[in-house]
CSV table of C-alpha atoms in Angstrom, one decimal:
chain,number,residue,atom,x,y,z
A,185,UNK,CA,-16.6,60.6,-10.7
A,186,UNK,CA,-14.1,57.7,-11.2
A,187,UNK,CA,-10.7,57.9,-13.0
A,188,UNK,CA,-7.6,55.6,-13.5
A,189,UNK,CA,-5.0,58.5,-13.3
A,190,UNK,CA,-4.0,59.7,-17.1
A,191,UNK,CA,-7.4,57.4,-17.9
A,192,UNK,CA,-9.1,57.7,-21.9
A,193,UNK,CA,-12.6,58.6,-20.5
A,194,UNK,CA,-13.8,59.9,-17.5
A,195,UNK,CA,-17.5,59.2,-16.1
A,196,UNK,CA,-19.3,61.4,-13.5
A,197,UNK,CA,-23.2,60.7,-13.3
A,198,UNK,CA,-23.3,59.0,-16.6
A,199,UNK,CA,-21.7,62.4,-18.2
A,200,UNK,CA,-18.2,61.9,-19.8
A,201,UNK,CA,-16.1,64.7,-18.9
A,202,UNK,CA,-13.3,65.3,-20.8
A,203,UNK,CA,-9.7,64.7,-19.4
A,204,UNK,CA,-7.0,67.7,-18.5
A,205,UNK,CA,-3.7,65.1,-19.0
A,206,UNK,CA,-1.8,67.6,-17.3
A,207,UNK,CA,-3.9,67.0,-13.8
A,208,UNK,CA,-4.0,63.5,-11.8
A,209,UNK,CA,-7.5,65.3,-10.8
A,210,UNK,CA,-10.2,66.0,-13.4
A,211,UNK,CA,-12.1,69.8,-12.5
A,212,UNK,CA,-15.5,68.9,-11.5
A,213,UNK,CA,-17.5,71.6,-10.2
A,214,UNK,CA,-19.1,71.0,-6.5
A,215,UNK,CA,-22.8,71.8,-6.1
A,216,UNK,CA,-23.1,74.8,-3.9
A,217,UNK,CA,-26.2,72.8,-1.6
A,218,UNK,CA,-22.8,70.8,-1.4
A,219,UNK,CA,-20.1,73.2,-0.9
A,220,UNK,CA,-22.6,74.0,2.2
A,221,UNK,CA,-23.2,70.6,3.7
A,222,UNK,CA,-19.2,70.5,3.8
A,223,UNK,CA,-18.4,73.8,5.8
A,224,UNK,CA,-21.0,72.9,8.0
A,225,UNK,CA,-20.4,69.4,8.5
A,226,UNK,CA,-16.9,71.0,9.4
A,227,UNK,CA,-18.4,73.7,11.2
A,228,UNK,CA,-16.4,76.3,9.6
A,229,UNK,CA,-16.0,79.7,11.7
A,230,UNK,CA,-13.9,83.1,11.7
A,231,UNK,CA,-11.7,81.4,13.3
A,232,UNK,CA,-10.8,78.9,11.0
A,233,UNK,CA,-7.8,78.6,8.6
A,234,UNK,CA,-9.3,76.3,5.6
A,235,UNK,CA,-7.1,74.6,3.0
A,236,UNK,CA,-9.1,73.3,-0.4
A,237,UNK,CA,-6.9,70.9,-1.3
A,238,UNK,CA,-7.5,71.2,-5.4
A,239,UNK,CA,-9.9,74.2,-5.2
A,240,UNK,CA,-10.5,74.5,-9.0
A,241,UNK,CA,-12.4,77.1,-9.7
A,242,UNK,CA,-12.2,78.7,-5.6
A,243,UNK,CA,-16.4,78.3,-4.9
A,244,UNK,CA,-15.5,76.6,-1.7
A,245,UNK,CA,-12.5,79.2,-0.7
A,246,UNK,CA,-15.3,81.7,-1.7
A,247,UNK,CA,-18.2,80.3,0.3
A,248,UNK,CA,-15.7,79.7,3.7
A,249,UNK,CA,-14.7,83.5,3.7
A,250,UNK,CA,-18.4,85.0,2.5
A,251,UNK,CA,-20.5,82.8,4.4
A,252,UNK,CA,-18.6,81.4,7.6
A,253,UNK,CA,-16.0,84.5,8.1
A,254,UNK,CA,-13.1,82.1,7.6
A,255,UNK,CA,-9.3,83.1,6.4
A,256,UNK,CA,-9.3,80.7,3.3
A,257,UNK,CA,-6.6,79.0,1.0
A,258,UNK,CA,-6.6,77.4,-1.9
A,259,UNK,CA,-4.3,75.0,-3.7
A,260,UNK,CA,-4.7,74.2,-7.8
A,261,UNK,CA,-2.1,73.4,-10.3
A,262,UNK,CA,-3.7,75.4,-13.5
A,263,UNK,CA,-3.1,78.5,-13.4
A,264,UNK,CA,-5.8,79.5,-15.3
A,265,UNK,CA,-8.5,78.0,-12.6
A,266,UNK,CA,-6.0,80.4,-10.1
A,267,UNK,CA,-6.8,83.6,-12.2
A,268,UNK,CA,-10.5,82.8,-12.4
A,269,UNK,CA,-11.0,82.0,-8.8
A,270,UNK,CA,-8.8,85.1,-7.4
A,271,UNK,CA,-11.3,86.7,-9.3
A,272,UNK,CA,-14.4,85.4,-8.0
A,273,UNK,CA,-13.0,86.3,-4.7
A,274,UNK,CA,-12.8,89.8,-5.7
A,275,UNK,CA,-15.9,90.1,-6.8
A,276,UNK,CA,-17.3,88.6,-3.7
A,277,UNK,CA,-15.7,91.1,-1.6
A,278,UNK,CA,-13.7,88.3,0.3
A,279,UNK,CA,-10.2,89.1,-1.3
A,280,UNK,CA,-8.9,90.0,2.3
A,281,UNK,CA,-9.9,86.3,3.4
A,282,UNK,CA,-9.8,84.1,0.3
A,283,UNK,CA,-6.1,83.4,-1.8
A,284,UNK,CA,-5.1,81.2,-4.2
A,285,UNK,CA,-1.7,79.4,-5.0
A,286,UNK,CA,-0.7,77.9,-7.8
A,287,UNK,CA,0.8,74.4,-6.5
A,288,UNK,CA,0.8,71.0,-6.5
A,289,UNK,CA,-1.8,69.7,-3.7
A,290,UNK,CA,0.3,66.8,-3.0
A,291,UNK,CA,3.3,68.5,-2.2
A,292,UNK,CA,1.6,71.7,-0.6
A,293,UNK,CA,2.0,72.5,2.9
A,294,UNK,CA,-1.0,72.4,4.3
A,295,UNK,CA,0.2,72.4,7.8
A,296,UNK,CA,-1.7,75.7,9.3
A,297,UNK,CA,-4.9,75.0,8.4
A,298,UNK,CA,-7.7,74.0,11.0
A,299,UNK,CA,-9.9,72.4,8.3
A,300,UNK,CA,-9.2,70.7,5.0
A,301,UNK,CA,-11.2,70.3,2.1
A,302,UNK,CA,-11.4,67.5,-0.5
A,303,UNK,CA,-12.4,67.1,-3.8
A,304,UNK,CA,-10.2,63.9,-5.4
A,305,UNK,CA,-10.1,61.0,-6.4
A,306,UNK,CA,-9.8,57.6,-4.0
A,307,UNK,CA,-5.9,57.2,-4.9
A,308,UNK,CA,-5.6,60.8,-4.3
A,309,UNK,CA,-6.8,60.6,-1.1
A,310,UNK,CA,-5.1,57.7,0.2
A,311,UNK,CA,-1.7,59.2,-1.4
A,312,UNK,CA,-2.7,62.4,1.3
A,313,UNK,CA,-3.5,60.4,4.1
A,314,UNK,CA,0.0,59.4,5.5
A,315,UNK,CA,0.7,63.5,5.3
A,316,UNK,CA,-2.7,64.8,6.7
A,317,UNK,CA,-2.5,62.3,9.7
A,318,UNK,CA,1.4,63.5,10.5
A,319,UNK,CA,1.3,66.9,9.5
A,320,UNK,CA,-1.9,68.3,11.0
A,321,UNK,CA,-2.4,69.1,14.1
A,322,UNK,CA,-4.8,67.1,16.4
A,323,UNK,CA,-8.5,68.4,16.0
A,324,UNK,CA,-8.2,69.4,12.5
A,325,UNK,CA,-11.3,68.7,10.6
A,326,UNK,CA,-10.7,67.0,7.1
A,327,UNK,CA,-14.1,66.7,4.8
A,328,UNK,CA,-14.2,64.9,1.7
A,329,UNK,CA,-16.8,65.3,-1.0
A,330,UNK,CA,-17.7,61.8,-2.1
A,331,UNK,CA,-14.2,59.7,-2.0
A,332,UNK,CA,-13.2,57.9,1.7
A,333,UNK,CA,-10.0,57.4,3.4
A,334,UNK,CA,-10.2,53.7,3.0
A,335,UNK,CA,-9.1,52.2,6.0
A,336,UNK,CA,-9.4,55.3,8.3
A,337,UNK,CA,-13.3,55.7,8.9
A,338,UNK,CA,-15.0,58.6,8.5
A,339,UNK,CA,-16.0,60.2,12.6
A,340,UNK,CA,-18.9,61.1,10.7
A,341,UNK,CA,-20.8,60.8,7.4
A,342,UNK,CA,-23.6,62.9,5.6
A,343,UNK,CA,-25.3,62.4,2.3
A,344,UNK,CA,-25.7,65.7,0.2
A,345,UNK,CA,-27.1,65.8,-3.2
A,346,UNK,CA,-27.2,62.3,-3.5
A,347,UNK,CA,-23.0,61.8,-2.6
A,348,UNK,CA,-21.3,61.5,0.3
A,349,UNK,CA,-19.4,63.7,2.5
A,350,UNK,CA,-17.2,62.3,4.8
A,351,UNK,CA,-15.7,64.0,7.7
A,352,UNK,CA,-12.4,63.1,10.0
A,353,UNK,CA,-11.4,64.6,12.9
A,354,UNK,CA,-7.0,64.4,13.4
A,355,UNK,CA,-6.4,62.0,16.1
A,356,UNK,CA,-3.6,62.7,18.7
A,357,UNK,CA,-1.1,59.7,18.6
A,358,UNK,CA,-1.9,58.4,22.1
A,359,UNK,CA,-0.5,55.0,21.6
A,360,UNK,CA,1.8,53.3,24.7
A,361,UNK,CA,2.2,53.8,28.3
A,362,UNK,CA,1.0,56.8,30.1
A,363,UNK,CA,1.2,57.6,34.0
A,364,UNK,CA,0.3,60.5,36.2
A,365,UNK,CA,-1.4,60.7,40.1
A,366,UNK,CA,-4.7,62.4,40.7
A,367,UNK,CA,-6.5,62.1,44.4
A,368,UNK,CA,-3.6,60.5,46.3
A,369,UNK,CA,-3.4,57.6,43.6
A,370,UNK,CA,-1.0,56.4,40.8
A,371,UNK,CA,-2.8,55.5,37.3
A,372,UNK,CA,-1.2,54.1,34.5
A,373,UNK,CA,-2.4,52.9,30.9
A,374,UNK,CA,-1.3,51.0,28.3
A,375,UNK,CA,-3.0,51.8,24.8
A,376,UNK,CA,-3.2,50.6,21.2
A,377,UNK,CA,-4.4,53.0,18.5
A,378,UNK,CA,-5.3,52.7,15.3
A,379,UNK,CA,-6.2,55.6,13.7
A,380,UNK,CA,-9.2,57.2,16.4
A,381,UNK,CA,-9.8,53.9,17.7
A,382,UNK,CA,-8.2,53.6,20.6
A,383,UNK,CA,-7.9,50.7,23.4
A,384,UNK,CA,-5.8,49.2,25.9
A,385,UNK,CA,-5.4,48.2,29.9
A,386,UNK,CA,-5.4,50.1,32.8
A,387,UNK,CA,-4.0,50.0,36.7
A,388,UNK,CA,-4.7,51.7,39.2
A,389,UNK,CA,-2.0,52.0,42.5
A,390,UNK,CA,0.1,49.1,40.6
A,391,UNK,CA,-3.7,46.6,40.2
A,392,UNK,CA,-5.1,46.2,37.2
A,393,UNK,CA,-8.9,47.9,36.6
A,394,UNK,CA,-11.2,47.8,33.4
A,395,UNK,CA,-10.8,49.8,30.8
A,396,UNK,CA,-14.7,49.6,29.8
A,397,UNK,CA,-14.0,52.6,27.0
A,398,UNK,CA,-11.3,54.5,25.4
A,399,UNK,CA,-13.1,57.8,23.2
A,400,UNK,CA,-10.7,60.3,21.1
A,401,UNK,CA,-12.0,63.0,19.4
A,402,UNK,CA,-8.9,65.2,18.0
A,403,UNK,CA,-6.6,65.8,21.1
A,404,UNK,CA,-9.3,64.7,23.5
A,405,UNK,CA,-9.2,61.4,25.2
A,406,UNK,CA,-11.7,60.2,27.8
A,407,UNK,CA,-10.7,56.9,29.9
A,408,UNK,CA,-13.7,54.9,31.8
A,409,UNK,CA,-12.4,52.8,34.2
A,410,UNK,CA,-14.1,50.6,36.4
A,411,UNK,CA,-12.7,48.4,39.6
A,412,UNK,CA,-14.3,44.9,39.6
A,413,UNK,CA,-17.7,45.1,41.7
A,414,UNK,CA,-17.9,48.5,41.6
A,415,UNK,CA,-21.1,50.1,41.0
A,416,UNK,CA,-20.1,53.4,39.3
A,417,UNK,CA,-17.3,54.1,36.6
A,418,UNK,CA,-14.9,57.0,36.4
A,419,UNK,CA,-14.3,58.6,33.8
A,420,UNK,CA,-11.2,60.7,33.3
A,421,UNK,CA,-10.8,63.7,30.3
A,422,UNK,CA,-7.0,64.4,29.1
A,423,UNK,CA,-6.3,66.7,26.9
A,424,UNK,CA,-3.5,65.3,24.6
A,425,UNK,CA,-0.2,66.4,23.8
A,426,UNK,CA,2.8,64.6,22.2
A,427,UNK,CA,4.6,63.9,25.1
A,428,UNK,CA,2.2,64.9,28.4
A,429,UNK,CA,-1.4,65.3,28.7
A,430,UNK,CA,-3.5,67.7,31.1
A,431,UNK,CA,-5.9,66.6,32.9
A,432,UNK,CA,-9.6,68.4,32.9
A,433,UNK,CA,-12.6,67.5,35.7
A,434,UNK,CA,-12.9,66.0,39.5
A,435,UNK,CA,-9.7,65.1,41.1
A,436,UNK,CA,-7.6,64.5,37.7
A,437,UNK,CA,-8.1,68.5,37.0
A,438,UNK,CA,-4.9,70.0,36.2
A,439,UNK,CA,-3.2,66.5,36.3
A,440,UNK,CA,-0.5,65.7,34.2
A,441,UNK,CA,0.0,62.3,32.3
A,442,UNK,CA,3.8,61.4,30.7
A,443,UNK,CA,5.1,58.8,28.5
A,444,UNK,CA,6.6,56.1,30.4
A,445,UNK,CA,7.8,53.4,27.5
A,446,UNK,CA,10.3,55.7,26.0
């Protein structure tokens, strides 16, 4: 698909598609192999709370409550497409999961959801980003049928059906100076982050020690340090907060890590 918003002519596979000048967002239906390959690229559960962020005609709300046992929302601005997929829903006996509001995605709060689904255009996406990244919560899957974040790499990427599917996991904001004691010492670090890429120094009892790796996936952030000469590193698991982390595993178990730089 590609589209200048309020474009003439709109081109997906080499079929023009006729424009809805009300909508930023042309309705192009996702293959189901597709609609698959996202929810479990997501790994959509029962325990999930799933936004479809421009749901159209609702086959992915649909498919998230019938086939993954999810509670399922979706967002569209026609009304129409609203009717027609609280109506599918029905009729797949998933009306106690699946709803539909009639909104526009941009300004929709998304904010409960454990997993978000995308259907847009590039712009569209990029116009999201700045909200999904502040108004999720950390570990919150986002998948995104064909268009990227730009910038913001993909933690993973599948091909389906010939397009990709791109998949983000919410970083936790673990940028600046963290201390806590575990085993009778004092550690302290000092990290950059850019999106889920994180890095940064570390010390240990006041000396500095190699940070050989940083990892976060959602809230989880493992640290490998290493002292010079030593043989073996250590790695340390926090689970991340906004303002403390807990620490999980050998003698850092039940730590907790604070902000220190304000």
């Amino acid at each position: 698909m590609s589209k200048s918003l309020h474009s003439e002519e709109i081109w997906f596979d080499g079929v023009r598609i006729e424009p809805d000048h009300l909508l930023d967002v042309p309705f192009v239906p996702t293959d189901q192999r597709v609609v698959r390959a996202m929810l479990r690229l997501a790994a959509v559960d029962a325990h999930d709370v799933l936004y479809d962020l421009g749901s159209g005609d609702g086959r992915i709300v649909v498919a998230a409550a019938r086939e993954f046992g999810a509670s399922a929302v979706g967002v569209e601005i026609d009304q129409q497409r609203v009717d027609q997929a609280t109506d599918l829903a029905g009729r797949a006996g998933v009306g106690h999961l699946a709803s539909f509001i009639e909104y526009d995605l941009l300004h929709a709060d998304f904010s409960p959801a454990t997993v978000v689904t995308l259907y847009l255009l590039h712009g569209v996406n990029m116009e999201l980003r700045p909200r999904l990244l502040e108004e999720l919560r950390p570990g919150t899957r986002v998948v995104s049928h064909a268009f990227d974040m730009g910038d913001w790499k993909p933690d993973r990427r599948i091909s389906a059906g010939g397009v990709g599917i791109f998949l983000w996991i919410i970083p936790a904001d673990v940028k600046g100076t963290w201390a806590w004691q575990a085993g009778g010492r004092r550690y302290r670090v000092a990290l950059e982050q850019k999106f889920q890429k994180v890095d940064g120094k570390a010390w240990v009892d006041g000396e500095p020690i190699g940070l050989e790796r940083a990892v976060l996936w959602g809230d989880w952030l493992e640290l490998v340090l290493r002292a010079d000469g030593a043989d073996a590193a250590e790695s340390v698991f926090m689970r991340c907060g906004r303002q403390r982390w807990q620490g999980h595993g050998g003698v850092h178990q039940g730590a907790v890590a604070r902000r220190v730089d304000g």
